[in-house]
């Protein structure tokens, strides 16, 4: 096989990174690690009480499979929609849809994330105005909501 032929790659767990969204990822398959051209696949761990920041992926779809832990996700315009996500759930996030994950459980949230962006962080757009909006909404709802 010559050097220009596509090749299978095994990517061993290695260093992780903190994404623009404020979440910690275990680096997996990506353009950087395997030469992927149309996808990335990483792991995610969110500690109890941890949360990302509101963001969207401009031109790329995401899929999440939850291995362990309970979480909540707000999504859509103004983060108007809310979902509870549990182990065994699959989550599909269309390109361009704002979302914000929160680990509301007492154990770490562990998940596998796939995206159609091989560079993963390239299409991330942070939406701090939605973070502030959700914080206001949660404060107004009180601690038991």
C-alpha positions as protocol buffer text, in pm:
chain_id: "A"
residue {
  index: 1
  type: UNK
  ca { x: 0 y: 0 z: 0 }
}
residue {
  index: 2
  type: UNK
  ca { x: 140 y: 341 z: -91 }
}
residue {
  index: 3
  type: UNK
  ca { x: 135 y: 645 z: 139 }
}
residue {
  index: 4
  type: UNK
  ca { x: -160 y: 804 z: -45 }
}
residue {
  index: 5
  type: UNK
  ca { x: -397 y: 508 z: 4 }
}
residue {
  index: 6
  type: UNK
  ca { x: -659 y: 531 z: 277 }
}
residue {
  index: 7
  type: UNK
  ca { x: -560 y: 331 z: 584 }
}
residue {
  index: 8
  type: UNK
  ca { x: -742 y: 201 z: 889 }
}
residue {
  index: 9
  type: UNK
  ca { x: -618 y: 346 z: 1215 }
}
residue {
  index: 10
  type: UNK
  ca { x: -642 y: 237 z: 1576 }
}
residue {
  index: 11
  type: UNK
  ca { x: -652 y: 534 z: 1810 }
}
residue {
  index: 12
  type: UNK
  ca { x: -551 y: 453 z: 2165 }
}
residue {
  index: 13
  type: UNK
  ca { x: -687 y: 654 z: 2455 }
}
residue {
  index: 14
  type: UNK
  ca { x: -458 y: 942 z: 2521 }
}
residue {
  index: 15
  type: UNK
  ca { x: -467 y: 1297 z: 2634 }
}
residue {
  index: 16
  type: UNK
  ca { x: -801 y: 1466 z: 2647 }
}
residue {
  index: 17
  type: UNK
  ca { x: -884 y: 1830 z: 2605 }
}
residue {
  index: 18
  type: UNK
  ca { x: -1128 y: 2091 z: 2729 }
}
residue {
  index: 19
  type: UNK
  ca { x: -1349 y: 2211 z: 2446 }
}
residue {
  index: 20
  type: UNK
  ca { x: -1469 y: 2563 z: 2384 }
}
residue {
  index: 21
  type: UNK
  ca { x: -1796 y: 2454 z: 2547 }
}
residue {
  index: 22
  type: UNK
  ca { x: -1616 y: 2406 z: 2881 }
}
residue {
  index: 23
  type: UNK
  ca { x: -1651 y: 2026 z: 2874 }
}
residue {
  index: 24
  type: UNK
  ca { x: -1375 y: 1767 z: 2904 }
}
residue {
  index: 25
  type: UNK
  ca { x: -1333 y: 1524 z: 2616 }
}
residue {
  index: 26
  type: UNK
  ca { x: -1127 y: 1212 z: 2567 }
}
residue {
  index: 27
  type: UNK
  ca { x: -969 y: 1253 z: 2224 }
}
residue {
  index: 28
  type: UNK
  ca { x: -1069 y: 974 z: 1988 }
}
residue {
  index: 29
  type: UNK
  ca { x: -1109 y: 961 z: 1611 }
}
residue {
  index: 30
  type: UNK
  ca { x: -1072 y: 1297 z: 1437 }
}
residue {
  index: 31
  type: UNK
  ca { x: -890 y: 1465 z: 1152 }
}
residue {
  index: 32
  type: UNK
  ca { x: -596 y: 1520 z: 1385 }
}
residue {
  index: 33
  type: UNK
  ca { x: -570 y: 1167 z: 1528 }
}
residue {
  index: 34
  type: UNK
  ca { x: -669 y: 950 z: 1232 }
}
residue {
  index: 35
  type: UNK
  ca { x: -699 y: 1167 z: 925 }
}
residue {
  index: 36
  type: UNK
  ca { x: -1081 y: 1150 z: 937 }
}
residue {
  index: 37
  type: UNK
  ca { x: -1249 y: 1363 z: 673 }
}
residue {
  index: 38
  type: UNK
  ca { x: -1614 y: 1352 z: 771 }
}
residue {
  index: 39
  type: UNK
  ca { x: -1654 y: 1260 z: 1137 }
}
residue {
  index: 40
  type: UNK
  ca { x: -1514 y: 1267 z: 1485 }
}
residue {
  index: 41
  type: UNK
  ca { x: -1581 y: 1034 z: 1776 }
}
residue {
  index: 42
  type: UNK
  ca { x: -1486 y: 1126 z: 2132 }
}
residue {
  index: 43
  type: UNK
  ca { x: -1578 y: 1048 z: 2490 }
}
residue {
  index: 44
  type: UNK
  ca { x: -1717 y: 1302 z: 2731 }
}
residue {
  index: 45
  type: UNK
  ca { x: -1712 y: 1312 z: 3111 }
}
residue {
  index: 46
  type: UNK
  ca { x: -1909 y: 1577 z: 3301 }
}
residue {
  index: 47
  type: UNK
  ca { x: -1871 y: 1578 z: 3681 }
}
residue {
  index: 48
  type: UNK
  ca { x: -2179 y: 1599 z: 3906 }
}
residue {
  index: 49
  type: UNK
  ca { x: -2318 y: 1951 z: 3888 }
}
residue {
  index: 50
  type: UNK
  ca { x: -2102 y: 2030 z: 3585 }
}
residue {
  index: 51
  type: UNK
  ca { x: -2233 y: 2193 z: 3273 }
}
residue {
  index: 52
  type: UNK
  ca { x: -2123 y: 2311 z: 2937 }
}
residue {
  index: 53
  type: UNK
  ca { x: -2190 y: 2650 z: 2789 }
}
residue {
  index: 54
  type: UNK
  ca { x: -2466 y: 2719 z: 2543 }
}
residue {
  index: 55
  type: UNK
  ca { x: -2338 y: 2659 z: 2192 }
}
residue {
  index: 56
  type: UNK
  ca { x: -2417 y: 2524 z: 1849 }
}
residue {
  index: 57
  type: UNK
  ca { x: -2227 y: 2350 z: 1572 }
}
residue {
  index: 58
  type: UNK
  ca { x: -2283 y: 2564 z: 1263 }
}
residue {
  index: 59
  type: UNK
  ca { x: -2276 y: 2307 z: 985 }
}
residue {
  index: 60
  type: UNK
  ca { x: -2239 y: 1975 z: 1165 }
}
residue {
  index: 61
  type: UNK
  ca { x: -2471 y: 1720 z: 1320 }
}
residue {
  index: 62
  type: UNK
  ca { x: -2397 y: 1555 z: 1655 }
}
residue {
  index: 63
  type: UNK
  ca { x: -2505 y: 1229 z: 1812 }
}
residue {
  index: 64
  type: UNK
  ca { x: -2459 y: 1137 z: 2177 }
}
residue {
  index: 65
  type: UNK
  ca { x: -2490 y: 799 z: 2347 }
}
residue {
  index: 66
  type: UNK
  ca { x: -2511 y: 818 z: 2727 }
}
residue {
  index: 67
  type: UNK
  ca { x: -2318 y: 541 z: 2904 }
}
residue {
  index: 68
  type: UNK
  ca { x: -2359 y: 651 z: 3268 }
}
residue {
  index: 69
  type: UNK
  ca { x: -2520 y: 931 z: 3466 }
}
residue {
  index: 70
  type: UNK
  ca { x: -2832 y: 1141 z: 3442 }
}
residue {
  index: 71
  type: UNK
  ca { x: -2832 y: 1479 z: 3277 }
}
residue {
  index: 72
  type: UNK
  ca { x: -3053 y: 1747 z: 3135 }
}
residue {
  index: 73
  type: UNK
  ca { x: -3027 y: 1930 z: 2808 }
}
residue {
  index: 74
  type: UNK
  ca { x: -3182 y: 2258 z: 2704 }
}
residue {
  index: 75
  type: UNK
  ca { x: -3202 y: 2321 z: 2332 }
}
residue {
  index: 76
  type: UNK
  ca { x: -3358 y: 2528 z: 2055 }
}
residue {
  index: 77
  type: UNK
  ca { x: -3421 y: 2898 z: 2011 }
}
residue {
  index: 78
  type: UNK
  ca { x: -3377 y: 3064 z: 2350 }
}
residue {
  index: 79
  type: UNK
  ca { x: -3309 y: 2716 z: 2495 }
}
residue {
  index: 80
  type: UNK
  ca { x: -3687 y: 2685 z: 2514 }
}
residue {
  index: 81
  type: UNK
  ca { x: -3691 y: 2304 z: 2506 }
}
residue {
  index: 82
  type: UNK
  ca { x: -3582 y: 2075 z: 2787 }
}
residue {
  index: 83
  type: UNK
  ca { x: -3502 y: 1702 z: 2790 }
}
residue {
  index: 84
  type: UNK
  ca { x: -3392 y: 1461 z: 3064 }
}
residue {
  index: 85
  type: UNK
  ca { x: -3125 y: 1222 z: 2935 }
}
residue {
  index: 86
  type: UNK
  ca { x: -3042 y: 889 z: 3100 }
}
residue {
  index: 87
  type: UNK
  ca { x: -2804 y: 596 z: 3045 }
}
residue {
  index: 88
  type: UNK
  ca { x: -2886 y: 412 z: 2724 }
}
residue {
  index: 89
  type: UNK
  ca { x: -3042 y: 720 z: 2559 }
}
residue {
  index: 90
  type: UNK
  ca { x: -2931 y: 842 z: 2219 }
}
residue {
  index: 91
  type: UNK
  ca { x: -2948 y: 1216 z: 2149 }
}
residue {
  index: 92
  type: UNK
  ca { x: -2948 y: 1367 z: 1798 }
}
residue {
  index: 93
  type: UNK
  ca { x: -2856 y: 1735 z: 1762 }
}
residue {
  index: 94
  type: UNK
  ca { x: -2910 y: 1886 z: 1415 }
}
residue {
  index: 95
  type: UNK
  ca { x: -2660 y: 2134 z: 1275 }
}
residue {
  index: 96
  type: UNK
  ca { x: -2719 y: 2490 z: 1391 }
}
residue {
  index: 97
  type: UNK
  ca { x: -2937 y: 2404 z: 1693 }
}
residue {
  index: 98
  type: UNK
  ca { x: -2835 y: 2577 z: 2019 }
}
residue {
  index: 99
  type: UNK
  ca { x: -2796 y: 2338 z: 2313 }
}
residue {
  index: 100
  type: UNK
  ca { x: -2660 y: 2325 z: 2667 }
}
residue {
  index: 101
  type: UNK
  ca { x: -2597 y: 2004 z: 2866 }
}
residue {
  index: 102
  type: UNK
  ca { x: -2597 y: 1987 z: 3248 }
}
residue {
  index: 103
  type: UNK
  ca { x: -2510 y: 1693 z: 3472 }
}
residue {
  index: 104
  type: UNK
  ca { x: -2787 y: 1705 z: 3731 }
}
residue {
  index: 105
  type: UNK
  ca { x: -2701 y: 1369 z: 3885 }
}
residue {
  index: 106
  type: UNK
  ca { x: -2476 y: 1270 z: 4173 }
}
residue {
  index: 107
  type: UNK
  ca { x: -2236 y: 1066 z: 3957 }
}
residue {
  index: 108
  type: UNK
  ca { x: -2023 y: 1159 z: 3656 }
}
residue {
  index: 109
  type: UNK
  ca { x: -2197 y: 1167 z: 3321 }
}
residue {
  index: 110
  type: UNK
  ca { x: -2009 y: 953 z: 3068 }
}
residue {
  index: 111
  type: UNK
  ca { x: -2100 y: 961 z: 2703 }
}
residue {
  index: 112
  type: UNK
  ca { x: -1974 y: 890 z: 2353 }
}
residue {
  index: 113
  type: UNK
  ca { x: -2014 y: 1176 z: 2105 }
}
residue {
  index: 114
  type: UNK
  ca { x: -1997 y: 1162 z: 1726 }
}
residue {
  index: 115
  type: UNK
  ca { x: -2001 y: 1465 z: 1497 }
}
residue {
  index: 116
  type: UNK
  ca { x: -1987 y: 1521 z: 1125 }
}
residue {
  index: 117
  type: UNK
  ca { x: -1706 y: 1774 z: 1182 }
}
residue {
  index: 118
  type: UNK
  ca { x: -1373 y: 1588 z: 1170 }
}
residue {
  index: 119
  type: UNK
  ca { x: -1206 y: 1881 z: 1350 }
}
residue {
  index: 120
  type: UNK
  ca { x: -1478 y: 1881 z: 1621 }
}
residue {
  index: 121
  type: UNK
  ca { x: -1411 y: 2227 z: 1765 }
}
residue {
  index: 122
  type: UNK
  ca { x: -1398 y: 2406 z: 1431 }
}
residue {
  index: 123
  type: UNK
  ca { x: -1774 y: 2464 z: 1399 }
}
residue {
  index: 124
  type: UNK
  ca { x: -1844 y: 2542 z: 1768 }
}
residue {
  index: 125
  type: UNK
  ca { x: -2015 y: 2877 z: 1817 }
}
residue {
  index: 126
  type: UNK
  ca { x: -2053 y: 2988 z: 2180 }
}
residue {
  index: 127
  type: UNK
  ca { x: -2378 y: 3158 z: 2279 }
}
residue {
  index: 128
  type: UNK
  ca { x: -2314 y: 3335 z: 2613 }
}
residue {
  index: 129
  type: UNK
  ca { x: -2641 y: 3526 z: 2588 }
}
residue {
  index: 130
  type: UNK
  ca { x: -2827 y: 3194 z: 2614 }
}
residue {
  index: 131
  type: UNK
  ca { x: -2623 y: 3093 z: 2920 }
}
residue {
  index: 132
  type: UNK
  ca { x: -2739 y: 3410 z: 3094 }
}
residue {
  index: 133
  type: UNK
  ca { x: -3099 y: 3353 z: 2981 }
}
residue {
  index: 134
  type: UNK
  ca { x: -3104 y: 2998 z: 3119 }
}
residue {
  index: 135
  type: UNK
  ca { x: -2943 y: 3110 z: 3448 }
}
residue {
  index: 136
  type: UNK
  ca { x: -3219 y: 3372 z: 3489 }
}
residue {
  index: 137
  type: UNK
  ca { x: -3488 y: 3116 z: 3409 }
}
residue {
  index: 138
  type: UNK
  ca { x: -3349 y: 2863 z: 3661 }
}
residue {
  index: 139
  type: UNK
  ca { x: -3315 y: 3124 z: 3936 }
}
residue {
  index: 140
  type: UNK
  ca { x: -3674 y: 3236 z: 3880 }
}
residue {
  index: 141
  type: UNK
  ca { x: -3798 y: 2875 z: 3893 }
}
residue {
  index: 142
  type: UNK
  ca { x: -3629 y: 2812 z: 4229 }
}
residue {
  index: 143
  type: UNK
  ca { x: -3419 y: 2523 z: 4358 }
}
residue {
  index: 144
  type: UNK
  ca { x: -3685 y: 2250 z: 4333 }
}
residue {
  index: 145
  type: UNK
  ca { x: -3775 y: 2295 z: 3969 }
}
